[in-house]
Coordinates of C-alpha atoms and ligand atoms in Angstrom, one line a residue:
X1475 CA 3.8 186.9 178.3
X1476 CA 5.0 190.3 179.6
X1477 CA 6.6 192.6 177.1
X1478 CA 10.2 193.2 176.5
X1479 CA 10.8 196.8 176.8
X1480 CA 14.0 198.4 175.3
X1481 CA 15.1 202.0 176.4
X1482 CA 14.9 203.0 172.6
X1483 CA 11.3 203.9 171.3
X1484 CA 10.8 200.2 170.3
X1485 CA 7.6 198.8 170.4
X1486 CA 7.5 195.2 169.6
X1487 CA 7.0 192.6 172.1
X1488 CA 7.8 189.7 170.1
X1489 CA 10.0 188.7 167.2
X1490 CA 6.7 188.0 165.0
X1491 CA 5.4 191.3 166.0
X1492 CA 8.5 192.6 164.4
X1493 CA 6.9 192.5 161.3
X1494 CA 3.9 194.3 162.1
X1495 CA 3.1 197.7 159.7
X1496 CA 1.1 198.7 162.2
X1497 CA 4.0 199.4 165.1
X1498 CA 6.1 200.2 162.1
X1499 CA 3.9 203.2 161.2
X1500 CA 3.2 204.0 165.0
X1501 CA 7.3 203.8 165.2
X1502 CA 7.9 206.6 162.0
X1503 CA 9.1 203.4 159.6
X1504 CA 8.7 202.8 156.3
X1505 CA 5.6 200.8 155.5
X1506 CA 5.1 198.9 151.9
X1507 CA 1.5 200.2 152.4
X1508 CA -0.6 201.2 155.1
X1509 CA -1.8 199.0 157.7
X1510 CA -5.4 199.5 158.4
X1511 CA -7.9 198.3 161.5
X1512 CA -11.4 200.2 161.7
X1513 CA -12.8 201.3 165.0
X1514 CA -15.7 198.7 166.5
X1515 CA -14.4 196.4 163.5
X1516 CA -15.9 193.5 165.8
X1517 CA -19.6 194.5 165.6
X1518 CA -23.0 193.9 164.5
X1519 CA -22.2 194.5 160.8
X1520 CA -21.1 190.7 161.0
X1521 CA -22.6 188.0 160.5
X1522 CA -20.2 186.0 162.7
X1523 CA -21.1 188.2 165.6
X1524 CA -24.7 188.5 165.0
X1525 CA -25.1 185.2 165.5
X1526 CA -23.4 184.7 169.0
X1527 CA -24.6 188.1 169.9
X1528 CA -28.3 186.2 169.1
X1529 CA -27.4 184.2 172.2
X1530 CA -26.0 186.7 174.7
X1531 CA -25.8 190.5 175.4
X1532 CA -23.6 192.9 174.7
X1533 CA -22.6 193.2 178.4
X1534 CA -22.2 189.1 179.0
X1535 CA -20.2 188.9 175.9
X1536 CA -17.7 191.5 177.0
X1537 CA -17.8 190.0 180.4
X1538 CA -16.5 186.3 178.9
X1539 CA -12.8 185.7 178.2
X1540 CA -14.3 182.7 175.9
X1541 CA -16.9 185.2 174.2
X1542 CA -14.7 188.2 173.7
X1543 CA -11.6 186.3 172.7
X1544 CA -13.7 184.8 169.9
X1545 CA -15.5 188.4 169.0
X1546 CA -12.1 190.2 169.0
X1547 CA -10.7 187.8 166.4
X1548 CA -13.1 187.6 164.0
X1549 CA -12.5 190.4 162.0
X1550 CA -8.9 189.9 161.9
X1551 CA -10.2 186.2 160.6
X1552 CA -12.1 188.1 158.1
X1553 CA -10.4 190.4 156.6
X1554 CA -6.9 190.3 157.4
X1555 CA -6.6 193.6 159.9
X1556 CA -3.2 194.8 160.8
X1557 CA -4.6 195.6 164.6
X1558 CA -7.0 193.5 166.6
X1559 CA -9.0 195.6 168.8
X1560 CA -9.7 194.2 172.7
X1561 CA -13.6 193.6 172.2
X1562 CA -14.8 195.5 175.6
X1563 CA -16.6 199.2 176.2
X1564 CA -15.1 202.4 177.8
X1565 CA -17.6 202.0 180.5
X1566 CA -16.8 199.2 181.8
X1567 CA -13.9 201.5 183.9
X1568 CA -16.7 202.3 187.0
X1569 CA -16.9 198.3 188.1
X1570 CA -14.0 198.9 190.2
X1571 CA -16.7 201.2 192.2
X1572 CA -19.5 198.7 191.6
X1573 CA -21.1 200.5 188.8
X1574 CA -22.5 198.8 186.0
X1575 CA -24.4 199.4 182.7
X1576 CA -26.8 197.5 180.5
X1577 CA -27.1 198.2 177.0
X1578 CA -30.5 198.7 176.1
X1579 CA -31.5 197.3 172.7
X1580 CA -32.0 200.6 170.7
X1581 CA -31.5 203.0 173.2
X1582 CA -27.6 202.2 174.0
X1583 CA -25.9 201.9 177.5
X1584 CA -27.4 202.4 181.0
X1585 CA -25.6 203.0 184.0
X1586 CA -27.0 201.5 187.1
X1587 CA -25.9 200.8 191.0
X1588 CA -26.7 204.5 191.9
X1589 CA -29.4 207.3 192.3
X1590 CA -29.6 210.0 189.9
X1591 CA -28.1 212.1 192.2
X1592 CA -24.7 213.5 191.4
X1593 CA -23.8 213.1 195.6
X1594 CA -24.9 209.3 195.4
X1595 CA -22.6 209.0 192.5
X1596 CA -19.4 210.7 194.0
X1597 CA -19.9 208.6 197.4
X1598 CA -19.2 205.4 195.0
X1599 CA -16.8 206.9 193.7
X1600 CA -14.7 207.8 196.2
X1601 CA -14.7 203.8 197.9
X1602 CA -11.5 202.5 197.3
X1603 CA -11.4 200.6 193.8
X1604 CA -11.2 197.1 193.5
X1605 CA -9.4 195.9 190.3
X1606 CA -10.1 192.6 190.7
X1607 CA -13.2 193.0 189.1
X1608 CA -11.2 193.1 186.4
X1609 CA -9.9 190.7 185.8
X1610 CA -12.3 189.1 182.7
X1611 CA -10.6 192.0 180.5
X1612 CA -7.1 190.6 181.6
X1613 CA -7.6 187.8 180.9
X1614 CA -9.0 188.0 177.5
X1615 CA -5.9 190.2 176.9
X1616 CA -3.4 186.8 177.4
X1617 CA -5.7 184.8 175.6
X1618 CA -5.8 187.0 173.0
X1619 CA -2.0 187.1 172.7
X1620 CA -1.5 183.4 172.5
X1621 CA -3.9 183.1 169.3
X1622 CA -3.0 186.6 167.7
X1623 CA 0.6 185.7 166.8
X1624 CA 1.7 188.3 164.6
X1625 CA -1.1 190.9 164.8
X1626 CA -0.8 193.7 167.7
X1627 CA -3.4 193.8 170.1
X1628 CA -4.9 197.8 171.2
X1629 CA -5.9 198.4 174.7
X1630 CA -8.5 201.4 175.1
X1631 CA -10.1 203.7 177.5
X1632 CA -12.5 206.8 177.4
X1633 CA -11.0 209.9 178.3
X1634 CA -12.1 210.9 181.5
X1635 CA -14.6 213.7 180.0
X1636 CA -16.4 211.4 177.4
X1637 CA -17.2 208.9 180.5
X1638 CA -18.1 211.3 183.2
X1639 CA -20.9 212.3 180.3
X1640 CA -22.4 208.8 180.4
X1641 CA -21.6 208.3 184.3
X1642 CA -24.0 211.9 185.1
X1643 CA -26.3 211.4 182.5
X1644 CA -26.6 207.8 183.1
X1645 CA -27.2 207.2 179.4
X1646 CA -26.5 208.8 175.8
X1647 CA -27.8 212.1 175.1
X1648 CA -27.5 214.5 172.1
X1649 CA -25.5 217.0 173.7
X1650 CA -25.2 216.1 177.7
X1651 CA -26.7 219.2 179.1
X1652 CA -26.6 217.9 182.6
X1653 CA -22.8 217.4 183.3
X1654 CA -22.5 221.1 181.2
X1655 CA -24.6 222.5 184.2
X1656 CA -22.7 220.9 186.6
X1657 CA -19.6 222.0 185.6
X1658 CA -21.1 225.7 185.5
X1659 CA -22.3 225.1 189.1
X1660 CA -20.2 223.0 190.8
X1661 CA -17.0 223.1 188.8
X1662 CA -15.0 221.5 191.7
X1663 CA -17.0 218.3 192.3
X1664 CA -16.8 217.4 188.3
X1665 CA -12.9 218.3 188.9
X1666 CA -13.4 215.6 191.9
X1667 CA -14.8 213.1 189.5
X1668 CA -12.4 213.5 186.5
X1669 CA -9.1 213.1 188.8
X1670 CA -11.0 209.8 189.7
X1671 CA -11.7 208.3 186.7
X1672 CA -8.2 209.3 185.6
X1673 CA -6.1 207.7 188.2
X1674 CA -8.4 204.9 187.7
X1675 CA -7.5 205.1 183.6
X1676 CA -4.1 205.3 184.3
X1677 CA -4.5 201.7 186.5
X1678 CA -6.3 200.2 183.6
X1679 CA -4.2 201.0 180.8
X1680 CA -0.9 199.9 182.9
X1681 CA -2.8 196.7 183.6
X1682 CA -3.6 196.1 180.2
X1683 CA 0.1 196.9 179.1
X1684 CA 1.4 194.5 181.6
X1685 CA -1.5 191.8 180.3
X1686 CA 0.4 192.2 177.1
X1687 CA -1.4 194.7 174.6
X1688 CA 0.7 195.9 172.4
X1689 CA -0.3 200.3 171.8
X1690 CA -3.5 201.7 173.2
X1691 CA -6.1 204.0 172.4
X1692 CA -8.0 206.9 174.1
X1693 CA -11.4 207.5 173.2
X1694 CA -12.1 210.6 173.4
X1695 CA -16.0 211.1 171.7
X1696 CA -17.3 214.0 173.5
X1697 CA -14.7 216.2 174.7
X1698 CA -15.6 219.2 171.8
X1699 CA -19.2 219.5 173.1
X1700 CA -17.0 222.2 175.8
X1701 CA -15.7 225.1 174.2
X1702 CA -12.7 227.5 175.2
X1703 CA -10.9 227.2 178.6
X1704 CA -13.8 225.0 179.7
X1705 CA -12.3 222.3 176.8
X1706 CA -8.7 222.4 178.3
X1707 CA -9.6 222.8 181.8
X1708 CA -12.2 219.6 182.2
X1709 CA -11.0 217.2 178.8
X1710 CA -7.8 218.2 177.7
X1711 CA -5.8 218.2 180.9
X1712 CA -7.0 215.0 182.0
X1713 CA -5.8 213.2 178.7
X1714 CA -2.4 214.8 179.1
X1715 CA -2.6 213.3 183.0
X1716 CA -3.0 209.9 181.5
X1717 CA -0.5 210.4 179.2
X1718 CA 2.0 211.3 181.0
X1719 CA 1.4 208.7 183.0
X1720 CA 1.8 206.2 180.2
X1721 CA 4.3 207.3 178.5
X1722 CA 7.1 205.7 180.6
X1723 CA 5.5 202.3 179.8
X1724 CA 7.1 203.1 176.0
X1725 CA 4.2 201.5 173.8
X1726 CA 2.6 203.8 171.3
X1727 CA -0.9 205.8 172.5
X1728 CA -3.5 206.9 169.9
X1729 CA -5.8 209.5 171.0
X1730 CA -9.1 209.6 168.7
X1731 CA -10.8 213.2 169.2
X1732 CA -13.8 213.2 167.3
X1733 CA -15.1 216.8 166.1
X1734 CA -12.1 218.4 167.1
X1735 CA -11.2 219.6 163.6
X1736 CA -10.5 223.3 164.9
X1737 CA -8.4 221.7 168.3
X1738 CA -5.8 220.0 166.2
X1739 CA -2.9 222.2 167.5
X1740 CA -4.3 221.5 171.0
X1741 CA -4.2 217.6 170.7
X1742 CA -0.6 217.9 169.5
X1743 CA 0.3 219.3 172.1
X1744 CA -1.0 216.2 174.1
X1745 CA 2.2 214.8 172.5
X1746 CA 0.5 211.3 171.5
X1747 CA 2.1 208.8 169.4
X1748 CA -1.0 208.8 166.5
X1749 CA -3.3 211.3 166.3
X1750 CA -6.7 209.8 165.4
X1751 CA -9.3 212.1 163.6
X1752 CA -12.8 212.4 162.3
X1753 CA -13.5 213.1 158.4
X1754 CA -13.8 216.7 159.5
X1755 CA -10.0 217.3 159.8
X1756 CA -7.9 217.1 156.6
X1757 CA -5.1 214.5 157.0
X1758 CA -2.7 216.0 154.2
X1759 CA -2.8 219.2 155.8
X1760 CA -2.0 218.1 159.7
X1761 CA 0.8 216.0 158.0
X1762 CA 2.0 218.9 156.4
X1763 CA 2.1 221.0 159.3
X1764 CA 3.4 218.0 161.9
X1765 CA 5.6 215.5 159.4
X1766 CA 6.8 213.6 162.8
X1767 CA 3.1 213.1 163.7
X1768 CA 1.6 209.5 162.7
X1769 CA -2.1 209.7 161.9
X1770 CA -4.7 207.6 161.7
X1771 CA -7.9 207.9 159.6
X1772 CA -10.4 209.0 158.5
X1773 CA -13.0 207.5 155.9
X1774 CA -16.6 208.7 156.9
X1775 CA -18.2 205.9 158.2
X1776 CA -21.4 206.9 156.8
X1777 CA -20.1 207.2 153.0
X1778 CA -18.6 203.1 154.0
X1779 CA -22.4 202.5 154.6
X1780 CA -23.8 203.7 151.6
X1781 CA -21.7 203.4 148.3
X1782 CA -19.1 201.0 147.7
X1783 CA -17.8 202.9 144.7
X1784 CA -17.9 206.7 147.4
X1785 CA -16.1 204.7 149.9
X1786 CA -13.7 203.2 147.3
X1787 CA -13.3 206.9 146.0
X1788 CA -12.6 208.7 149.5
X1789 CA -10.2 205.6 150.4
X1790 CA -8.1 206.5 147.4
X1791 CA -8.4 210.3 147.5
X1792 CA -7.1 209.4 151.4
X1793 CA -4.3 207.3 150.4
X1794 CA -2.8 209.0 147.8
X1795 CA -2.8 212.4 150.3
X1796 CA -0.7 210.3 152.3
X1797 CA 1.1 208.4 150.1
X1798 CA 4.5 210.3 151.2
X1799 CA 4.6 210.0 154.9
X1800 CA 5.9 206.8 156.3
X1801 CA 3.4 207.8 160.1
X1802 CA -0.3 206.9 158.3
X1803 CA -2.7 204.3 159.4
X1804 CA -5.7 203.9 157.4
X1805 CA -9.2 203.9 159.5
X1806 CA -12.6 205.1 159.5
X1807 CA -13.5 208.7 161.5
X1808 CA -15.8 206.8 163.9
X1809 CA -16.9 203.3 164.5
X1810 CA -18.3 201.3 161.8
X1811 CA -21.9 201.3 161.3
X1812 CA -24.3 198.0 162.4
X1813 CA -25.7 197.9 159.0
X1814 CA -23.0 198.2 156.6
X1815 CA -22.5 195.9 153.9
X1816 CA -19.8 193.6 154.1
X1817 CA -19.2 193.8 150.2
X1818 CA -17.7 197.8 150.9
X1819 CA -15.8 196.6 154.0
X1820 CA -14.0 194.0 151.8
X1821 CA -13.5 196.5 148.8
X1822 CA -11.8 199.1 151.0
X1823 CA -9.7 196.6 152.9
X1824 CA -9.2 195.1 149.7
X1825 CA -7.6 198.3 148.3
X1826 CA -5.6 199.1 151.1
X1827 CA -3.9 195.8 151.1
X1828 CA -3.3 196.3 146.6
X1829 CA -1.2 199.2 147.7
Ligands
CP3_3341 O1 -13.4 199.4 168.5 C1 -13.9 198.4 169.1 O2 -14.6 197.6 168.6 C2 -13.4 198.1 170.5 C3 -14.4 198.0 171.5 C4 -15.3 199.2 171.7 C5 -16.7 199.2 171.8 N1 -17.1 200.4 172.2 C6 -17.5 198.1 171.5 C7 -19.0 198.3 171.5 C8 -14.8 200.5 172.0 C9 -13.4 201.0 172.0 C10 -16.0 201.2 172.3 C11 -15.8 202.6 172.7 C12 -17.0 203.3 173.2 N2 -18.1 202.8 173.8 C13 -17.2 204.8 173.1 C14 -16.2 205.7 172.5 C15 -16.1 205.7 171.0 C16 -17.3 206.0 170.3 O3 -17.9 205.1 169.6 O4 -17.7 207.1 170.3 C17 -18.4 205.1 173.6 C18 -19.0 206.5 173.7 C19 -19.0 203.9 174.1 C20 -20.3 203.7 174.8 C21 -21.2 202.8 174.0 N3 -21.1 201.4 173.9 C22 -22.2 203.3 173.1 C23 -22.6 204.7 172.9 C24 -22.7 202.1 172.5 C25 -23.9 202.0 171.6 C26 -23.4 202.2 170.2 C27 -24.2 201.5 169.2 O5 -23.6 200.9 168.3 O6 -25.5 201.4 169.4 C28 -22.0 201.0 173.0 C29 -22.2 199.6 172.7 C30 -21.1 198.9 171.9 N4 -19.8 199.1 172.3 C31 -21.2 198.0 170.9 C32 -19.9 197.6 170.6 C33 -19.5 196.5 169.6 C34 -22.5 197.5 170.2 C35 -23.0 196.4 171.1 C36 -23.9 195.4 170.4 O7 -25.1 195.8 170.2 O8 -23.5 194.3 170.1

């Protein structure tokens, strides 16, 4: 089903989605409580997931409607989140060029289909884009909203910066020294390459609105590796493009920045519904400068790994700073850990839902 829009800033697509806190707090209402979702909530730290994920890969299970319909609802099965995150990966936006990765057990994802070579790359790159190759996430997004009912369903995408890294680098790295370089010696081609993979954003996150998600969110992971006029120039700008561009569609659009603490006026200015940050930036205080702003965070994911009674602590301390704004949705700063117990997951959720 295709979403009813209204010209006023109303988000819901459904009657039963008008009772969602999570739209609520996107839309500046009052919520009884927070809602909360946590980033890669469907994950390894499951058992549920482990075991399917015993039987495929990462890549085939994102790949299958079946597969990632299933993985994408078992934490809301769980534990009751207010969101329900599309189970998929920022890199999967090159297969319109017919670049792929693997995800390599340990090492994390590897891009493949062309040489190292930045030239090999670009001529991909610059073949006209076939969508269609999309159409697995699509459809898991209309599955998805015949069995989520009441819960909203995020769409995603990388910001252009953070996947360029992985697209030149061709893997993860510490601190992705190689598309640095390039941008120091050939500023114009990584330019090139950005306005790509935006206008090929902007395409995916309409096609996911029109499939039916319900808010999305732009992951924007490496973006504060750049620093200065080199930040705004090669990240920044291209997550206002997309923004703008989405915008018109009228659904809410989270932008996580991680280690952007010292950028916060420069992501406001991106105009975003939620601002998403890490457990660097102090929530109380952006709300106190930007009351209009919702936010979304921000319990270290490492502290939820390794005390129930720290992450119990924070998770108050973090609630009770935002216990006055009706614009707070309560998250971790980063993905969820493979290895943390469920017994703190369930005592933080727990928590948020007494409120
Ligand atoms: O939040 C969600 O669960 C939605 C789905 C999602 C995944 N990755 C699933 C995933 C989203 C939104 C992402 C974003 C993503 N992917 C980012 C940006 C956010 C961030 O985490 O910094 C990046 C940089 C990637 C690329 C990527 N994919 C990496 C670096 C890894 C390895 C991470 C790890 O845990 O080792 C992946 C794999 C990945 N993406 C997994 C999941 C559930 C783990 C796959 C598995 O082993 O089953």
């Amino acid at each position: 089903m295709l979403p009813l829009f209204s010209k006023q800033t109303i988000w819901y697509s459904s009657e039963m989605e008008k009772n969602s806190l999570f739209l609520d707090a996107c839309n500046g209402k009052n919520t009884k409580r927070p809602p909360i979702w946590f980033m890669r909530q469907a994950g390894r730290y499951l058992p549920e997931y482990q075991a399917l994920r015993s039987k495929h890969t990462f890549v085939e299970m994102i790949h299958t409607p079946e597969l990632a319909h299933e993985v994408t609802l078992q934490p809301i099965k769980r534990y009751g989140f207010d969101a329900a995150i599309l189970y998929s990966d920022i890199l999967v936006i090159a297969e319109p060029f017919d670049i792929y990765f693997d995800f390599i057990e340990g090492k994390g994802p590897q891009l493949r289909n062309y040489d190292d070579d930045i030239h090999d790359l670009m001529n991909k790159l610059t073949a006209a884009p076939n969508f269609d190759v999309f159409s697995y996430v699509y459809e898991t997004i209309r599955e998805l909203k015949l069995s989520l009912k009441s819960t909203p369903l995020l769409g995603f995408s990388g910001s252009p910066f953070t996947v360029a890294c992985y697209l030149i680098e061709k893997q993860s790295s510490k601190t992705f020294s190689t598309i640095k370089s390039l941008i120091e010696e050939s500023p114009d081609l990584v330019h090139k390459l950005l306005k790509i993979l935006t206008d090929t954003t902007i395409q995916h996150l309409k096609n996911q609105i029109n499939s039916g998600v319900n808010a999305v969110q732009i992951f924007d992971t490496w973006g504060a590796i750049l620093e200065g006029d080199l930040y705004h120039s090669f990240s920044l700008n291209y997550i206002q493009q997309i923004i703008k561009a989405i915008k018109p569609l009228n659904i809410p659009i989270i932008v996580y920045s991680k280690n952007t603490h010292q950028r916060i006026n420069d992501l406001i200015s991106l105009n975003p519904t939620v601002l998403s940050v890490d457990w660097n930036s102090s929530l109380d205080k952006i709300a106190e400068d930007y009351p209009a702003l919702c936010l979304q965070g921000n319990l270290n994911p490492h502290i939820l790994h390794d005390s129930k009674e720290e992450a119990l602590l924070q998770a108050k301390t973090i609630c009770n700073e935002m216990k006055d704004s009706q614009r707070f949705i309560f998250n971790l700063g980063h993905g969820i850990l493979p290895k943390t117990p469920l017994s703190h997951v369930e005592a933080v959720v727990n928590y948020v839902k007494s409120l």
